[in-house]
Amino acid sequence: CSYLLPMIFLGEGSEQVAYYDCRGLSPLSRYRIDRTEDAFYILEKVLIIMSCVVEYLITPAKVMLTTDTIFFNVETGEIKIAYVPSTESSASLRKHVLSLISELKADVEDEYKGYLDSFAVTVHRNNYQIRDLVNRLGLIRRELYSKTNASS
């Protein structure tokens, strides 16, 4: 799956270790996401990836989404995810997305931060499919774009 970081498994005896090939990419935790637009860009890319991993028989709810498992290439804007299975028995994509929004929102400093809260409410209150969330997010990004460019 081209959306996830390539993995190599090495084992000795009963021990297995996974190594990720993250050349050219760094975890989001190394970056400061201080603009709402950037946070929405990342969220949109992550949701699109989650909608595609299903084709490879990976359950999106089982993929941990944190700023340590999402990798970013600053030069190209490419985003990939390190597949780390969630250990929570009650894991859901909704919980992972809400947690990711909280992580991304932590450093956002612009006046549009409320849009992230609004999207989090949408994710929490509704049972949207991934594609529906991507569409809603696209609408929010367009509205945000018009506001940020109108005030320039």
PDB file of C-alpha atoms in Angstrom:
ATOM      1  CA  CYS A   1       0.000   0.000   0.000  1.00  0.00           C
ATOM      2  CA  SER A   2       1.664   3.212  -1.163  1.00  0.00           C
ATOM      3  CA  TYR A   3      -0.139   5.271   1.496  1.00  0.00           C
ATOM      4  CA  LEU A   4       1.584   3.551   4.399  1.00  0.00           C
ATOM      5  CA  LEU A   5       5.283   3.521   5.192  1.00  0.00           C
ATOM      6  CA  PRO A   6       6.983   0.373   3.887  1.00  0.00           C
ATOM      7  CA  MET A   7       7.703  -2.080   6.700  1.00  0.00           C
ATOM      8  CA  ILE A   8      10.284  -4.798   7.151  1.00  0.00           C
ATOM      9  CA  PHE A   9       9.803  -7.462   9.808  1.00  0.00           C
ATOM     10  CA  LEU A  10      12.815  -9.109  11.362  1.00  0.00           C
ATOM     11  CA  GLY A  11      12.504 -11.833  13.907  1.00  0.00           C
ATOM     12  CA  GLU A  12      14.636 -14.007  16.075  1.00  0.00           C
ATOM     13  CA  GLY A  13      13.021 -16.739  18.077  1.00  0.00           C
ATOM     14  CA  SER A  14       9.660 -15.496  19.302  1.00  0.00           C
ATOM     15  CA  GLU A  15      10.620 -11.805  18.955  1.00  0.00           C
ATOM     16  CA  GLN A  16       9.491  -9.754  15.937  1.00  0.00           C
ATOM     17  CA  VAL A  17      10.564  -6.195  15.242  1.00  0.00           C
ATOM     18  CA  ALA A  18       9.059  -3.921  12.600  1.00  0.00           C
ATOM     19  CA  TYR A  19      11.275  -1.401  10.842  1.00  0.00           C
ATOM     20  CA  TYR A  20       9.741   1.442   8.854  1.00  0.00           C
ATOM     21  CA  ASP A  21      11.328   2.988   5.775  1.00  0.00           C
ATOM     22  CA  CYS A  22      10.703   6.689   6.351  1.00  0.00           C
ATOM     23  CA  ARG A  23      13.419   8.162   4.132  1.00  0.00           C
ATOM     24  CA  GLY A  24      12.596  11.757   3.224  1.00  0.00           C
ATOM     25  CA  LEU A  25       9.776  11.910   5.776  1.00  0.00           C
ATOM     26  CA  SER A  26       9.598  13.084   9.374  1.00  0.00           C
ATOM     27  CA  PRO A  27       6.894  12.517  11.974  1.00  0.00           C
ATOM     28  CA  LEU A  28       4.433  15.371  12.373  1.00  0.00           C
ATOM     29  CA  SER A  29       5.455  15.582  16.029  1.00  0.00           C
ATOM     30  CA  ARG A  30       8.674  17.256  14.836  1.00  0.00           C
ATOM     31  CA  TYR A  31       6.747  20.094  13.223  1.00  0.00           C
ATOM     32  CA  ARG A  32       4.761  22.901  14.689  1.00  0.00           C
ATOM     33  CA  ILE A  33       1.359  23.131  12.994  1.00  0.00           C
ATOM     34  CA  ASP A  34       0.387  26.700  13.815  1.00  0.00           C
ATOM     35  CA  ARG A  35      -2.130  27.425  11.038  1.00  0.00           C
ATOM     36  CA  THR A  36      -5.646  26.011  10.847  1.00  0.00           C
ATOM     37  CA  GLU A  37      -5.258  25.623   7.069  1.00  0.00           C
ATOM     38  CA  ASP A  38      -2.241  23.340   7.565  1.00  0.00           C
ATOM     39  CA  ALA A  39      -4.074  21.245  10.161  1.00  0.00           C
ATOM     40  CA  PHE A  40      -6.988  20.772   7.740  1.00  0.00           C
ATOM     41  CA  TYR A  41      -4.606  19.858   4.905  1.00  0.00           C
ATOM     42  CA  ILE A  42      -3.130  17.116   7.093  1.00  0.00           C
ATOM     43  CA  LEU A  43      -6.550  15.904   8.258  1.00  0.00           C
ATOM     44  CA  GLU A  44      -7.837  15.723   4.698  1.00  0.00           C
ATOM     45  CA  LYS A  45      -4.812  13.729   3.506  1.00  0.00           C
ATOM     46  CA  VAL A  46      -5.076  11.357   6.481  1.00  0.00           C
ATOM     47  CA  LEU A  47      -8.793  10.738   5.870  1.00  0.00           C
ATOM     48  CA  ILE A  48      -8.158  10.095   2.174  1.00  0.00           C
ATOM     49  CA  ILE A  49      -5.462   7.586   3.136  1.00  0.00           C
ATOM     50  CA  MET A  50      -7.866   5.912   5.576  1.00  0.00           C
ATOM     51  CA  SER A  51     -10.447   5.572   2.814  1.00  0.00           C
ATOM     52  CA  CYS A  52      -7.860   3.881   0.598  1.00  0.00           C
ATOM     53  CA  VAL A  53      -6.306   1.423   3.082  1.00  0.00           C
ATOM     54  CA  VAL A  54      -9.602  -0.490   3.132  1.00  0.00           C
ATOM     55  CA  GLU A  55      -8.717  -1.694  -0.362  1.00  0.00           C
ATOM     56  CA  TYR A  56      -5.735  -3.485   1.194  1.00  0.00           C
ATOM     57  CA  LEU A  57      -7.880  -5.205   3.837  1.00  0.00           C
ATOM     58  CA  ILE A  58      -6.715  -2.857   6.598  1.00  0.00           C
ATOM     59  CA  THR A  59      -9.418  -1.745   9.005  1.00  0.00           C
ATOM     60  CA  PRO A  60      -9.111   2.047   9.473  1.00  0.00           C
ATOM     61  CA  ALA A  61     -10.233   1.774  13.109  1.00  0.00           C
ATOM     62  CA  LYS A  62      -7.178  -0.366  13.832  1.00  0.00           C
ATOM     63  CA  VAL A  63      -4.701   2.240  12.522  1.00  0.00           C
ATOM     64  CA  MET A  64      -3.331   4.476  15.258  1.00  0.00           C
ATOM     65  CA  LEU A  65      -3.408   8.134  14.171  1.00  0.00           C
ATOM     66  CA  THR A  66      -1.032  10.345  16.123  1.00  0.00           C
ATOM     67  CA  THR A  67       1.542  12.960  15.236  1.00  0.00           C
ATOM     68  CA  ASP A  68       4.150  10.230  15.840  1.00  0.00           C
ATOM     69  CA  THR A  69       2.620   7.791  13.336  1.00  0.00           C
ATOM     70  CA  ILE A  70       1.874  10.319  10.580  1.00  0.00           C
ATOM     71  CA  PHE A  71       4.889  11.265   8.493  1.00  0.00           C
ATOM     72  CA  PHE A  72       5.333  14.342   6.328  1.00  0.00           C
ATOM     73  CA  ASN A  73       7.662  15.443   3.523  1.00  0.00           C
ATOM     74  CA  VAL A  74       8.050  19.207   3.807  1.00  0.00           C
ATOM     75  CA  GLU A  75       9.280  19.611   0.231  1.00  0.00           C
ATOM     76  CA  THR A  76       6.447  17.724  -1.502  1.00  0.00           C
ATOM     77  CA  GLY A  77       3.608  17.845   1.036  1.00  0.00           C
ATOM     78  CA  GLU A  78       3.411  14.038   0.879  1.00  0.00           C
ATOM     79  CA  ILE A  79       1.878  12.332   3.889  1.00  0.00           C
ATOM     80  CA  LYS A  80       2.262   8.679   4.802  1.00  0.00           C
ATOM     81  CA  ILE A  81       1.210   6.740   7.852  1.00  0.00           C
ATOM     82  CA  ALA A  82       3.235   4.218   9.821  1.00  0.00           C
ATOM     83  CA  TYR A  83       0.847   1.329  10.353  1.00  0.00           C
ATOM     84  CA  VAL A  84       0.855   0.792  14.087  1.00  0.00           C
ATOM     85  CA  PRO A  85      -2.117  -1.314  15.122  1.00  0.00           C
ATOM     86  CA  SER A  86      -4.231   0.226  17.846  1.00  0.00           C
ATOM     87  CA  THR A  87      -4.157  -1.763  21.057  1.00  0.00           C
ATOM     88  CA  GLU A  88      -7.505  -0.417  22.276  1.00  0.00           C
ATOM     89  CA  SER A  89     -10.271  -2.986  22.199  1.00  0.00           C
ATOM     90  CA  SER A  90     -12.842  -0.226  21.670  1.00  0.00           C
ATOM     91  CA  ALA A  91     -10.802   1.548  18.980  1.00  0.00           C
ATOM     92  CA  SER A  92     -12.732   3.441  16.341  1.00  0.00           C
ATOM     93  CA  LEU A  93     -11.730   5.707  13.511  1.00  0.00           C
ATOM     94  CA  ARG A  94     -13.874   8.410  15.075  1.00  0.00           C
ATOM     95  CA  LYS A  95     -11.867   8.287  18.324  1.00  0.00           C
ATOM     96  CA  HIS A  96      -8.578   8.332  16.433  1.00  0.00           C
ATOM     97  CA  VAL A  97      -9.626  11.307  14.290  1.00  0.00           C
ATOM     98  CA  LEU A  98     -10.849  13.259  17.335  1.00  0.00           C
ATOM     99  CA  SER A  99      -7.591  12.556  19.127  1.00  0.00           C
ATOM    100  CA  LEU A 100      -5.608  13.663  16.075  1.00  0.00           C
ATOM    101  CA  ILE A 101      -7.617  16.894  15.837  1.00  0.00           C
ATOM    102  CA  SER A 102      -6.754  17.615  19.492  1.00  0.00           C
ATOM    103  CA  GLU A 103      -3.066  16.993  18.828  1.00  0.00           C
ATOM    104  CA  LEU A 104      -3.021  19.180  15.726  1.00  0.00           C
ATOM    105  CA  LYS A 105      -5.005  21.944  17.437  1.00  0.00           C
ATOM    106  CA  ALA A 106      -2.505  22.221  20.292  1.00  0.00           C
ATOM    107  CA  ASP A 107      -0.124  24.511  18.384  1.00  0.00           C
ATOM    108  CA  VAL A 108      -2.607  26.342  16.153  1.00  0.00           C
ATOM    109  CA  GLU A 109      -2.460  30.047  16.929  1.00  0.00           C
ATOM    110  CA  ASP A 110      -4.610  31.735  14.301  1.00  0.00           C
ATOM    111  CA  GLU A 111      -8.128  33.118  14.708  1.00  0.00           C
ATOM    112  CA  TYR A 112      -9.635  30.253  12.688  1.00  0.00           C
ATOM    113  CA  LYS A 113      -8.929  27.569  15.293  1.00  0.00           C
ATOM    114  CA  GLY A 114     -12.682  27.325  15.967  1.00  0.00           C
ATOM    115  CA  TYR A 115     -13.086  25.596  12.606  1.00  0.00           C
ATOM    116  CA  LEU A 116     -11.164  22.636  14.011  1.00  0.00           C
ATOM    117  CA  ASP A 117     -13.527  22.529  16.990  1.00  0.00           C
ATOM    118  CA  SER A 118     -16.491  22.672  14.627  1.00  0.00           C
ATOM    119  CA  PHE A 119     -15.136  19.782  12.560  1.00  0.00           C
ATOM    120  CA  ALA A 120     -14.482  17.786  15.738  1.00  0.00           C
ATOM    121  CA  VAL A 121     -18.136  18.263  16.732  1.00  0.00           C
ATOM    122  CA  THR A 122     -19.187  17.056  13.270  1.00  0.00           C
ATOM    123  CA  VAL A 123     -17.024  13.940  13.636  1.00  0.00           C
ATOM    124  CA  HIS A 124     -18.271  13.290  17.168  1.00  0.00           C
ATOM    125  CA  ARG A 125     -22.000  13.807  16.626  1.00  0.00           C
ATOM    126  CA  ASN A 126     -22.499  12.194  13.241  1.00  0.00           C
ATOM    127  CA  ASN A 127     -21.860   8.754  11.880  1.00  0.00           C
ATOM    128  CA  TYR A 128     -20.393   9.867   8.563  1.00  0.00           C
ATOM    129  CA  GLN A 129     -18.481   7.574   6.263  1.00  0.00           C
ATOM    130  CA  ILE A 130     -14.875   8.522   5.586  1.00  0.00           C
ATOM    131  CA  ARG A 131     -15.669   9.966   2.145  1.00  0.00           C
ATOM    132  CA  ASP A 132     -18.417  12.126   3.685  1.00  0.00           C
ATOM    133  CA  LEU A 133     -15.915  13.487   6.230  1.00  0.00           C
ATOM    134  CA  VAL A 134     -13.492  14.276   3.401  1.00  0.00           C
ATOM    135  CA  ASN A 135     -16.269  16.143   1.573  1.00  0.00           C
ATOM    136  CA  ARG A 136     -17.247  18.111   4.706  1.00  0.00           C
ATOM    137  CA  LEU A 137     -13.632  18.916   5.345  1.00  0.00           C
ATOM    138  CA  GLY A 138     -13.270  20.153   1.759  1.00  0.00           C
ATOM    139  CA  LEU A 139     -16.222  22.518   2.264  1.00  0.00           C
ATOM    140  CA  ILE A 140     -14.646  23.875   5.442  1.00  0.00           C
ATOM    141  CA  ARG A 141     -11.278  24.324   3.695  1.00  0.00           C
ATOM    142  CA  ARG A 142     -12.938  26.289   0.873  1.00  0.00           C
ATOM    143  CA  GLU A 143     -14.756  28.529   3.351  1.00  0.00           C
ATOM    144  CA  LEU A 144     -11.556  29.043   5.325  1.00  0.00           C
ATOM    145  CA  TYR A 145      -9.650  29.828   2.134  1.00  0.00           C
ATOM    146  CA  SER A 146     -12.170  32.486   1.139  1.00  0.00           C
ATOM    147  CA  LYS A 147     -11.994  34.077   4.594  1.00  0.00           C
ATOM    148  CA  THR A 148      -8.210  34.074   4.821  1.00  0.00           C
ATOM    149  CA  ASN A 149      -7.821  35.518   1.326  1.00  0.00           C
ATOM    150  CA  ALA A 150     -10.567  38.102   1.814  1.00  0.00           C
ATOM    151  CA  SER A 151      -8.845  39.455   4.919  1.00  0.00           C
ATOM    152  CA  SER A 152      -5.451  39.726   3.179  1.00  0.00           C
TER     153      SER A 152
END
